[in-house]
């Protein structure tokens, strides 16, 4: 299940070159061409899925098995003290390549990267109400 016009399918197939970090039966991992920091790796399922909601739990488990292999190696090589596993779904969330991918980004305590600006709920009731609404929608 690959798509001929998909950038990441073409990278997996070898039609487009990549800096491969890891590969197994289910996943392919390569360096992001525009890294947050050097070593920033993308892990993608070999099958084409548009976003994480198209994948089943088994498929996502292969990705996280790869994270647990790749991240320690990446940290060792880059001297990172931590890392993110970050995944954008849909354009509104910054997804630009519509083949599911997980960013593994090395971090150091003083590297200056900010992911979001914290906000707050109007009050505790609003927060409880939000949790209740989400619980009600979960299937
Ligand atoms: P996202 O914004 O979450 O969809 O992430 C897409 C990522 O793919 C970006 O961080 C890009 O820098 C990266 N990217 C795009 N083209 C390539 C490429 N040919 N090789 C490696 N990374 C790429
Ligand atoms: Zn694809």
PDB file of N, CA and C in Angstrom, residues 37-78:
ATOM      1  N   UNK A  37      17.269  20.238  15.405  1.00  0.00           N
ATOM      2  CA  UNK A  37      18.678  20.130  15.774  1.00  0.00           C
ATOM      3  C   UNK A  37      19.255  18.944  15.000  1.00  0.00           C
ATOM      4  N   UNK A  38      20.556  18.950  14.749  1.00  0.00           N
ATOM      5  CA  UNK A  38      21.147  17.813  14.046  1.00  0.00           C
ATOM      6  C   UNK A  38      20.811  16.492  14.749  1.00  0.00           C
ATOM      7  N   UNK A  39      20.486  15.490  13.974  1.00  0.00           N
ATOM      8  CA  UNK A  39      20.101  14.193  14.525  1.00  0.00           C
ATOM      9  C   UNK A  39      18.594  13.982  14.501  1.00  0.00           C
ATOM     10  N   UNK A  40      17.827  15.072  14.322  1.00  0.00           N
ATOM     11  CA  UNK A  40      16.352  15.027  14.212  1.00  0.00           C
ATOM     12  C   UNK A  40      15.973  13.969  13.167  1.00  0.00           C
ATOM     13  N   UNK A  41      15.252  12.966  13.629  1.00  0.00           N
ATOM     14  CA  UNK A  41      14.949  11.796  12.786  1.00  0.00           C
ATOM     15  C   UNK A  41      13.445  11.675  12.560  1.00  0.00           C
ATOM     16  N   UNK A  42      13.068  11.227  11.379  1.00  0.00           N
ATOM     17  CA  UNK A  42      11.660  10.932  11.075  1.00  0.00           C
ATOM     18  C   UNK A  42      11.487   9.421  11.013  1.00  0.00           C
ATOM     19  N   UNK A  43      10.488   8.914  11.716  1.00  0.00           N
ATOM     20  CA  UNK A  43      10.165   7.483  11.652  1.00  0.00           C
ATOM     21  C   UNK A  43       8.813   7.357  10.952  1.00  0.00           C
ATOM     22  N   UNK A  44       8.780   6.560   9.887  1.00  0.00           N
ATOM     23  CA  UNK A  44       7.537   6.438   9.108  1.00  0.00           C
ATOM     24  C   UNK A  44       7.165   4.961   8.949  1.00  0.00           C
ATOM     25  N   UNK A  45       5.862   4.664   8.944  1.00  0.00           N
ATOM     26  CA  UNK A  45       5.451   3.297   8.624  1.00  0.00           C
ATOM     27  C   UNK A  45       5.710   3.038   7.140  1.00  0.00           C
ATOM     28  N   UNK A  46       6.082   1.824   6.785  1.00  0.00           N
ATOM     29  CA  UNK A  46       6.333   1.529   5.369  1.00  0.00           C
ATOM     30  C   UNK A  46       5.046   1.586   4.549  1.00  0.00           C
ATOM     31  N   UNK A  47       3.914   1.282   5.194  1.00  0.00           N
ATOM     32  CA  UNK A  47       2.627   1.418   4.507  1.00  0.00           C
ATOM     33  C   UNK A  47       2.203   2.877   4.547  1.00  0.00           C
ATOM     34  N   UNK A  48       1.527   3.295   3.490  1.00  0.00           N
ATOM     35  CA  UNK A  48       1.068   4.684   3.421  1.00  0.00           C
ATOM     36  C   UNK A  48      -0.190   4.875   4.261  1.00  0.00           C
ATOM     37  N   UNK A  49      -0.085   5.716   5.282  1.00  0.00           N
ATOM     38  CA  UNK A  49      -1.252   6.168   6.049  1.00  0.00           C
ATOM     39  C   UNK A  49      -1.182   7.681   6.075  1.00  0.00           C
ATOM     40  N   UNK A  50      -2.337   8.320   5.991  1.00  0.00           N
ATOM     41  CA  UNK A  50      -2.367   9.791   5.927  1.00  0.00           C
ATOM     42  C   UNK A  50      -1.985  10.408   7.269  1.00  0.00           C
ATOM     43  N   UNK A  51      -2.527   9.881   8.341  1.00  0.00           N
ATOM     44  CA  UNK A  51      -2.173  10.382   9.671  1.00  0.00           C
ATOM     45  C   UNK A  51      -2.367   9.257  10.690  1.00  0.00           C
ATOM     46  N   UNK A  52      -2.136   9.570  11.951  1.00  0.00           N
ATOM     47  CA  UNK A  52      -2.112   8.495  12.963  1.00  0.00           C
ATOM     48  C   UNK A  52      -3.482   7.823  13.123  1.00  0.00           C
ATOM     49  N   UNK A  53      -4.551   8.552  12.811  1.00  0.00           N
ATOM     50  CA  UNK A  53      -5.887   7.978  12.976  1.00  0.00           C
ATOM     51  C   UNK A  53      -6.180   6.888  11.943  1.00  0.00           C
ATOM     52  N   UNK A  54      -5.406   6.846  10.881  1.00  0.00           N
ATOM     53  CA  UNK A  54      -5.566   5.792   9.873  1.00  0.00           C
ATOM     54  C   UNK A  54      -4.842   4.504  10.260  1.00  0.00           C
ATOM     55  N   UNK A  55      -4.003   4.591  11.312  1.00  0.00           N
ATOM     56  CA  UNK A  55      -3.202   3.421  11.707  1.00  0.00           C
ATOM     57  C   UNK A  55      -3.880   2.670  12.840  1.00  0.00           C
ATOM     58  N   UNK A  56      -3.636   1.346  12.896  1.00  0.00           N
ATOM     59  CA  UNK A  56      -4.179   0.618  14.044  1.00  0.00           C
ATOM     60  C   UNK A  56      -3.104   0.524  15.140  1.00  0.00           C
ATOM     61  N   UNK A  57      -3.510  -0.003  16.281  1.00  0.00           N
ATOM     62  CA  UNK A  57      -2.621  -0.015  17.447  1.00  0.00           C
ATOM     63  C   UNK A  57      -1.354  -0.835  17.178  1.00  0.00           C
ATOM     64  N   UNK A  58      -1.507  -1.887  16.391  1.00  0.00           N
ATOM     65  CA  UNK A  58      -0.347  -2.725  16.092  1.00  0.00           C
ATOM     66  C   UNK A  58       0.681  -1.955  15.265  1.00  0.00           C
ATOM     67  N   UNK A  59       0.199  -1.234  14.263  1.00  0.00           N
ATOM     68  CA  UNK A  59       1.101  -0.429  13.417  1.00  0.00           C
ATOM     69  C   UNK A  59       1.839   0.608  14.252  1.00  0.00           C
ATOM     70  N   UNK A  60       1.113   1.294  15.132  1.00  0.00           N
ATOM     71  CA  UNK A  60       1.770   2.336  15.941  1.00  0.00           C
ATOM     72  C   UNK A  60       2.769   1.701  16.906  1.00  0.00           C
ATOM     73  N   UNK A  61       2.513   0.478  17.331  1.00  0.00           N
ATOM     74  CA  UNK A  61       3.460  -0.175  18.252  1.00  0.00           C
ATOM     75  C   UNK A  61       4.806  -0.411  17.568  1.00  0.00           C
ATOM     76  N   UNK A  62       4.797  -0.672  16.262  1.00  0.00           N
ATOM     77  CA  UNK A  62       6.061  -0.836  15.529  1.00  0.00           C
ATOM     78  C   UNK A  62       6.852   0.470  15.525  1.00  0.00           C
ATOM     79  N   UNK A  63       6.133   1.569  15.401  1.00  0.00           N
ATOM     80  CA  UNK A  63       6.801   2.882  15.413  1.00  0.00           C
ATOM     81  C   UNK A  63       7.479   3.097  16.771  1.00  0.00           C
ATOM     82  N   UNK A  64       6.748   2.816  17.843  1.00  0.00           N
ATOM     83  CA  UNK A  64       7.323   3.094  19.170  1.00  0.00           C
ATOM     84  C   UNK A  64       8.448   2.121  19.524  1.00  0.00           C
ATOM     85  N   UNK A  65       8.396   0.924  18.976  1.00  0.00           N
ATOM     86  CA  UNK A  65       9.531   0.006  19.158  1.00  0.00           C
ATOM     87  C   UNK A  65      10.771   0.614  18.499  1.00  0.00           C
ATOM     88  N   UNK A  66      10.573   1.241  17.339  1.00  0.00           N
ATOM     89  CA  UNK A  66      11.702   1.881  16.637  1.00  0.00           C
ATOM     90  C   UNK A  66      12.186   3.111  17.415  1.00  0.00           C
ATOM     91  N   UNK A  67      11.259   3.877  17.977  1.00  0.00           N
ATOM     92  CA  UNK A  67      11.664   5.036  18.801  1.00  0.00           C
ATOM     93  C   UNK A  67      12.613   4.575  19.902  1.00  0.00           C
ATOM     94  N   UNK A  68      12.259   3.465  20.549  1.00  0.00           N
ATOM     95  CA  UNK A  68      13.064   2.997  21.686  1.00  0.00           C
ATOM     96  C   UNK A  68      14.436   2.482  21.257  1.00  0.00           C
ATOM     97  N   UNK A  69      14.559   2.124  19.987  1.00  0.00           N
ATOM     98  CA  UNK A  69      15.873   1.730  19.465  1.00  0.00           C
ATOM     99  C   UNK A  69      16.689   2.948  19.047  1.00  0.00           C
ATOM    100  N   UNK A  70      16.022   3.854  18.330  1.00  0.00           N
ATOM    101  CA  UNK A  70      16.736   4.962  17.688  1.00  0.00           C
ATOM    102  C   UNK A  70      17.107   6.064  18.690  1.00  0.00           C
ATOM    103  N   UNK A  71      16.191   6.420  19.576  1.00  0.00           N
ATOM    104  CA  UNK A  71      16.418   7.585  20.451  1.00  0.00           C
ATOM    105  C   UNK A  71      17.684   7.459  21.307  1.00  0.00           C
ATOM    106  N   UNK A  72      17.948   6.309  21.935  1.00  0.00           N
ATOM    107  CA  UNK A  72      19.185   6.226  22.735  1.00  0.00           C
ATOM    108  C   UNK A  72      20.444   6.424  21.880  1.00  0.00           C
ATOM    109  N   UNK A  73      20.415   5.882  20.655  1.00  0.00           N
ATOM    110  CA  UNK A  73      21.573   6.032  19.758  1.00  0.00           C
ATOM    111  C   UNK A  73      21.732   7.500  19.362  1.00  0.00           C
ATOM    112  N   UNK A  74      20.608   8.132  19.028  1.00  0.00           N
ATOM    113  CA  UNK A  74      20.632   9.545  18.629  1.00  0.00           C
ATOM    114  C   UNK A  74      21.139  10.422  19.764  1.00  0.00           C
ATOM    115  N   UNK A  75      20.691  10.144  20.985  1.00  0.00           N
ATOM    116  CA  UNK A  75      21.134  10.932  22.144  1.00  0.00           C
ATOM    117  C   UNK A  75      22.633  10.756  22.375  1.00  0.00           C
ATOM    118  N   UNK A  76      23.098   9.531  22.243  1.00  0.00           N
ATOM    119  CA  UNK A  76      24.515   9.258  22.468  1.00  0.00           C
ATOM    120  C   UNK A  76      25.380  10.031  21.468  1.00  0.00           C
ATOM    121  N   UNK A  77      24.975   9.984  20.216  1.00  0.00           N
ATOM    122  CA  UNK A  77      25.765  10.603  19.145  1.00  0.00           C
ATOM    123  C   UNK A  77      25.729  12.131  19.231  1.00  0.00           C
ATOM    124  N   UNK A  78      24.571  12.700  19.601  1.00  0.00           N
ATOM    125  CA  UNK A  78      24.423  14.164  19.596  1.00  0.00           C
ATOM    126  C   UNK A  78      24.762  14.791  20.940  1.00  0.00           C
TER     127      UNK A  78
END
